[in-house]
PDB file of C-alpha atoms in Angstrom:
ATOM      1  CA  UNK H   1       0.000   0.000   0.000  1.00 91.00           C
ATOM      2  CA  UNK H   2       1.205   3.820  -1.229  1.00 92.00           C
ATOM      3  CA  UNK H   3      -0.165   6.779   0.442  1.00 94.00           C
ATOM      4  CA  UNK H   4       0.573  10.029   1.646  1.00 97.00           C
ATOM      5  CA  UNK H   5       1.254  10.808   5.292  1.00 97.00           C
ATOM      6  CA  UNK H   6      -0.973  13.614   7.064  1.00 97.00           C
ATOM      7  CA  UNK H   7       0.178  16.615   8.111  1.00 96.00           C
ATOM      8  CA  UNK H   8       0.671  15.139  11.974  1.00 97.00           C
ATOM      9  CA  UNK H   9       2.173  12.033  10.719  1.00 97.00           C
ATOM     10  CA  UNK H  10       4.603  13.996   8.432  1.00 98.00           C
ATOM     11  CA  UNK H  11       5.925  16.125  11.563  1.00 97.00           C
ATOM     12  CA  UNK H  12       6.162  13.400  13.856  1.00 96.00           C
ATOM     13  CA  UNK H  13       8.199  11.761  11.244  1.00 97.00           C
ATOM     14  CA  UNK H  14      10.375  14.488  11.563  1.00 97.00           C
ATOM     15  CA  UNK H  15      10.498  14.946  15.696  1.00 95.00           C
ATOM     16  CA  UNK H  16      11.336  11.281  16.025  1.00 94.00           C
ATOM     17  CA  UNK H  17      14.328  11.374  13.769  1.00 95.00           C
ATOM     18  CA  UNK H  18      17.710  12.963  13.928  1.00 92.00           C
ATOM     19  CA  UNK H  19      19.316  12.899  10.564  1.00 93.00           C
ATOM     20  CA  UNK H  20      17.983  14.300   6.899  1.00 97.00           C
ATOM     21  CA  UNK H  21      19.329  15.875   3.809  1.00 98.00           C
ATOM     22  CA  UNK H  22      19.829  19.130   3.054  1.00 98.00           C
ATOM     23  CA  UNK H  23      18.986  20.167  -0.689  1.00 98.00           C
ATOM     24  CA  UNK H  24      20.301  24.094  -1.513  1.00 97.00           C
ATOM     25  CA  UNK H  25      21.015  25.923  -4.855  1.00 98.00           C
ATOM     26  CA  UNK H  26      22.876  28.854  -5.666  1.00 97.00           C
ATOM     27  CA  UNK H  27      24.749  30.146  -8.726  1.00 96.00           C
ATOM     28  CA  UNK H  28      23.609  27.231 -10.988  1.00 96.00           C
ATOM     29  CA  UNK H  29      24.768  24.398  -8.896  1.00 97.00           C
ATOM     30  CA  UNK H  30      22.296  22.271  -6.434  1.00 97.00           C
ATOM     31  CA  UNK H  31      24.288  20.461  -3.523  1.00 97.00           C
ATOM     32  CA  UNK H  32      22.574  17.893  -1.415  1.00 98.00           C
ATOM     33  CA  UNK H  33      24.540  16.963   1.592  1.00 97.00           C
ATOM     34  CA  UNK H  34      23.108  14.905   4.917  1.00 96.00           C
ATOM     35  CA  UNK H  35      23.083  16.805   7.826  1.00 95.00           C
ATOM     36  CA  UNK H  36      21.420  16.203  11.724  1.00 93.00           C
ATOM     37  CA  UNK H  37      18.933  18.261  12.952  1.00 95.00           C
ATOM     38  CA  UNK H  38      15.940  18.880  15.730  1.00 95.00           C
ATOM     39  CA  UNK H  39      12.249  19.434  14.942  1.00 96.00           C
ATOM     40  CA  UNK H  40      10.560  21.287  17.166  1.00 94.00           C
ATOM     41  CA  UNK H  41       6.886  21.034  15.284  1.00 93.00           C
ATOM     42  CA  UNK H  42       7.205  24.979  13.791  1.00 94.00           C
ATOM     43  CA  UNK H  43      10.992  24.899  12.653  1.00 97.00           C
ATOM     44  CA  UNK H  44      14.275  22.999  11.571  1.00 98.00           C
ATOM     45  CA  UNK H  45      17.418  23.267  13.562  1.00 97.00           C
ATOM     46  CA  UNK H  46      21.178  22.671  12.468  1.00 96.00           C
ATOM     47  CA  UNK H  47      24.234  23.078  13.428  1.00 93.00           C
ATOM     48  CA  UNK H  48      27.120  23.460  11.236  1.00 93.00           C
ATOM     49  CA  UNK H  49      30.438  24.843  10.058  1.00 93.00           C
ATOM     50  CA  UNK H  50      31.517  27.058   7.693  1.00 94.00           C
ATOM     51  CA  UNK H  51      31.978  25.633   3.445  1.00 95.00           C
ATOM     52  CA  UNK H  52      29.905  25.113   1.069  1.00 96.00           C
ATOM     53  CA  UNK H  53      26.699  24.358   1.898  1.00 96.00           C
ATOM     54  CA  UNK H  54      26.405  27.646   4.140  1.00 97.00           C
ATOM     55  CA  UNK H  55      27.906  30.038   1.163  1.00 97.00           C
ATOM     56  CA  UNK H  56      25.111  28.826  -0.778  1.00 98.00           C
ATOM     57  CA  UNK H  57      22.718  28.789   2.191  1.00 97.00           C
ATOM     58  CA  UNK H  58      23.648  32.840   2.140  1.00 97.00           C
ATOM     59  CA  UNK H  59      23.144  33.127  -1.164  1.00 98.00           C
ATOM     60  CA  UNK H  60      19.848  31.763  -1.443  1.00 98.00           C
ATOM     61  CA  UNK H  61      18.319  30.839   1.173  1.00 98.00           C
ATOM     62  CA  UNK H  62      15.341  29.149  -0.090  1.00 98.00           C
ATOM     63  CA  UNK H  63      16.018  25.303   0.521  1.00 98.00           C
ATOM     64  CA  UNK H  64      14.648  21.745   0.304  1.00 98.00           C
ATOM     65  CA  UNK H  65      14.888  19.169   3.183  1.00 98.00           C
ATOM     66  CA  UNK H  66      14.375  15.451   3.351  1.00 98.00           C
ATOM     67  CA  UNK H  67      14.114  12.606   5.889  1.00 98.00           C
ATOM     68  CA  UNK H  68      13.530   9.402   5.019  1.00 97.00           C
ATOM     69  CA  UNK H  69      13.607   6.015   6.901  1.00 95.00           C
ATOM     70  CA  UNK H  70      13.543   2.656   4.303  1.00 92.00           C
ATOM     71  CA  UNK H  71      13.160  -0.957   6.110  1.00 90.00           C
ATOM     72  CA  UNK H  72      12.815  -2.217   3.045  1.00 88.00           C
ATOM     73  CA  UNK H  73      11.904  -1.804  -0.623  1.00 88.00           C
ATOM     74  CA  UNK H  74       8.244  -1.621   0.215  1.00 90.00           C
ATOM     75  CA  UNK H  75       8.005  -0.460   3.507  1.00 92.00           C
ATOM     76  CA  UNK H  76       9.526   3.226   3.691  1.00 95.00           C
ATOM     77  CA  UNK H  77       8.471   6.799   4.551  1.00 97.00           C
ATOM     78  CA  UNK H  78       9.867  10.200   3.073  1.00 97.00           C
ATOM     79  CA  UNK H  79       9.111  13.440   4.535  1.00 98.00           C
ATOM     80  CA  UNK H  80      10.357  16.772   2.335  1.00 98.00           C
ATOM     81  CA  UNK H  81      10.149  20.632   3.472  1.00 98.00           C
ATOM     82  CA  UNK H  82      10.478  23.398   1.818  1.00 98.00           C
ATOM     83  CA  UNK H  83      11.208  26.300   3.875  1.00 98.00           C
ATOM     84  CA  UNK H  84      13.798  29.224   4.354  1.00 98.00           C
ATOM     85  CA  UNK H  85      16.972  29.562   6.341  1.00 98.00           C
ATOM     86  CA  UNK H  86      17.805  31.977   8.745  1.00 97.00           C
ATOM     87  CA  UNK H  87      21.147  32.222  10.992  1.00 96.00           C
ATOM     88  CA  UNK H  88      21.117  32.914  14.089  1.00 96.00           C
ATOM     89  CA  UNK H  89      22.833  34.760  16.565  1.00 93.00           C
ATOM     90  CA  UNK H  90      21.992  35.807  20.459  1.00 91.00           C
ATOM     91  CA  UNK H  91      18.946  34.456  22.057  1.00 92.00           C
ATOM     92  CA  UNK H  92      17.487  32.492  18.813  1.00 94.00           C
ATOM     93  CA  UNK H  93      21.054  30.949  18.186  1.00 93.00           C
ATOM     94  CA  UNK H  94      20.794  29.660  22.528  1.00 90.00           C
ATOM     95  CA  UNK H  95      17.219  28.696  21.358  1.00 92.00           C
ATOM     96  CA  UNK H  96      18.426  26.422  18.297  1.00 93.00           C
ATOM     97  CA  UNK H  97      21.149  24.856  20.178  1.00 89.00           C
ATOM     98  CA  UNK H  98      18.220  24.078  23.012  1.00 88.00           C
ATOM     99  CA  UNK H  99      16.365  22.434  20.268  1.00 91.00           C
ATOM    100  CA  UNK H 100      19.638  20.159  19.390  1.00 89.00           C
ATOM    101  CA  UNK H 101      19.697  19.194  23.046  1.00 84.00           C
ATOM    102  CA  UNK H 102      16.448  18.209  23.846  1.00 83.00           C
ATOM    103  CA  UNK H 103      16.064  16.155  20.520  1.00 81.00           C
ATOM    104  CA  UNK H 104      16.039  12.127  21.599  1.00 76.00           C
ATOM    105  CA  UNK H 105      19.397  11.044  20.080  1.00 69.00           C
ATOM    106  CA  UNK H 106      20.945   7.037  20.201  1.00 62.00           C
ATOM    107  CA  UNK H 107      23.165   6.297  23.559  1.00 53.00           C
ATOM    108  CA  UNK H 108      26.797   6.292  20.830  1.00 54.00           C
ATOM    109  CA  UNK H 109      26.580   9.337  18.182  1.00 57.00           C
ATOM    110  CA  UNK H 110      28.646  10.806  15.578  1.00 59.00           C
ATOM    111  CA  UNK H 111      30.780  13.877  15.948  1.00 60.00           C
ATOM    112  CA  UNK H 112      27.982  15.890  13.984  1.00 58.00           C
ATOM    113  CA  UNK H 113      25.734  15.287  16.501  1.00 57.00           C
ATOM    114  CA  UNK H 114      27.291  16.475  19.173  1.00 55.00           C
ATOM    115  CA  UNK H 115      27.643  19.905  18.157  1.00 57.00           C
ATOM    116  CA  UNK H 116      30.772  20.380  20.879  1.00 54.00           C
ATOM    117  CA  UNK H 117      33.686  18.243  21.750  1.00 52.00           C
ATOM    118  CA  UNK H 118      32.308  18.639  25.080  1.00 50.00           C
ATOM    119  CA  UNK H 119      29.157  17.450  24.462  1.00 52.00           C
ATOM    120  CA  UNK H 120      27.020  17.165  26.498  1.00 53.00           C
ATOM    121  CA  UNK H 121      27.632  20.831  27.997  1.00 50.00           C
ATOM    122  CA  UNK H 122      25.925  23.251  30.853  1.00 48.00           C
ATOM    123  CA  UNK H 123      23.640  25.947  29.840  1.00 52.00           C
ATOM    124  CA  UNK H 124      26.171  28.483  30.344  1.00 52.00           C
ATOM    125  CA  UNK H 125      28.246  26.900  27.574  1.00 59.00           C
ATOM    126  CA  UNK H 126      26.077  27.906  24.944  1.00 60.00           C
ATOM    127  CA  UNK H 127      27.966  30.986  24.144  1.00 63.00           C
ATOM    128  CA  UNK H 128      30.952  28.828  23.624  1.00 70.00           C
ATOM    129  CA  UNK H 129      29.931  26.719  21.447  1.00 77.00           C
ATOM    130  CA  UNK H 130      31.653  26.849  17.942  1.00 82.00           C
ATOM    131  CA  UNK H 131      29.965  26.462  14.477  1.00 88.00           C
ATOM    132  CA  UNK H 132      26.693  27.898  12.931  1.00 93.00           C
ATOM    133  CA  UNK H 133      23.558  27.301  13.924  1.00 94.00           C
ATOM    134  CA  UNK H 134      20.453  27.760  11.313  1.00 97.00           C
ATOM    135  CA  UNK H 135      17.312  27.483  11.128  1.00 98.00           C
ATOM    136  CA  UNK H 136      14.755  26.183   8.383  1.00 98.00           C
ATOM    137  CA  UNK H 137      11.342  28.390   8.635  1.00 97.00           C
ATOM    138  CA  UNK H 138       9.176  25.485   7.225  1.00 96.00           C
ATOM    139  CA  UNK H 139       6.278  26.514   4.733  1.00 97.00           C
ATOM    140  CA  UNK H 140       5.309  23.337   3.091  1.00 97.00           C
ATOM    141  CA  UNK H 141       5.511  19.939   4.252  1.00 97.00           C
ATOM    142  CA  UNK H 142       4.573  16.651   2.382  1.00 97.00           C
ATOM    143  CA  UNK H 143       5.047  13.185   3.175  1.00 97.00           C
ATOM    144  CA  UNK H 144       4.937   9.657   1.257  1.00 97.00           C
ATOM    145  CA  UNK H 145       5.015   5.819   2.899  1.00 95.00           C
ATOM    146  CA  UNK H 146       4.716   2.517   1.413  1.00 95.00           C
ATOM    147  CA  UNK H 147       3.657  -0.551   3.363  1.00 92.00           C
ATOM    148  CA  UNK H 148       3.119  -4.162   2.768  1.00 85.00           C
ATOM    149  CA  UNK H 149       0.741  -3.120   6.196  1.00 69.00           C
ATOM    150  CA  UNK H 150      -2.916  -1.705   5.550  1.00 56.00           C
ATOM    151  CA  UNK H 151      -1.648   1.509   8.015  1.00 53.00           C
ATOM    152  CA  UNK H 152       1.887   3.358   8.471  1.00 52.00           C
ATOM    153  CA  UNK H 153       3.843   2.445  11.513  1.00 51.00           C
TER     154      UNK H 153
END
């Protein structure tokens, strides 16, 4: 069975998973690179370091996102946004970085996951923490599954 998630499904897809795939373009060239991230139901958070996927994030903002978890050849889901990124600095950047914190995460994780070699850190870290943090302003979400079930899981 094909079918497309709702709206709820499609954003709890994306608050019980961790990893996705960026999709930006910018002076003729489209760059897709995976990337982790928190959902907190309204917006996207990442965190991130300076190259090439934040020149063309600066450059045009206007980007495509995609999670997607595949069991098997017929029983999958995909979840894609289309939103707009921001950067942020001062009390939205502590806010993002709160959002990478409280996401649900496995008990061993990569090193782009813990967004500071001390990780985990004290609120009064924050500050120190290196890197970029952005966020994705979601306007459109849509969301496909397949099962060999009569319902998503």
């Amino acid at each position: 069975m094909q079918g497309k998630l709702s709206q709820k499904d499609a954003k709890e897809f994306l608050k019980d998973n961790i990893y996705g795939h960026l999709g930006c373009h910018a002076s003729g060239k489209t760059y897709i690179v995976p990337i982790s991230y928190a959902f907190d139901g309204k917006s996207i958070y990442c965190h991130t370091h300076d190259g090439l996927k934040v020149d063309m994030i600066r450059e045009n903002p206007v980007v495509c996102f995609q999670v997607d978890v595949i069991d098997a050849l017929a029983n999958w889901k995909s979840v894609i946004v289309h939103g707009t990124v921001s950067e942020l600095i001062n009390k939205e950047r502590t806010k993002g970085i709160k959002a990478l914190l409280a996401r649900r995460v496995p008990a061993v994780v990569t090193e782009t996951v813990k967004i500071s070699p001390d990780w985990p850190f004290t609120d009064a870290d924050h500050i120190e923490i290196p890197g970029i943090i952005f966020r994705i302003s979601v306007e459109e979400i849509s969301g496909r599954f397949e099962t060999i079930q009569s319902q998503p899981k």
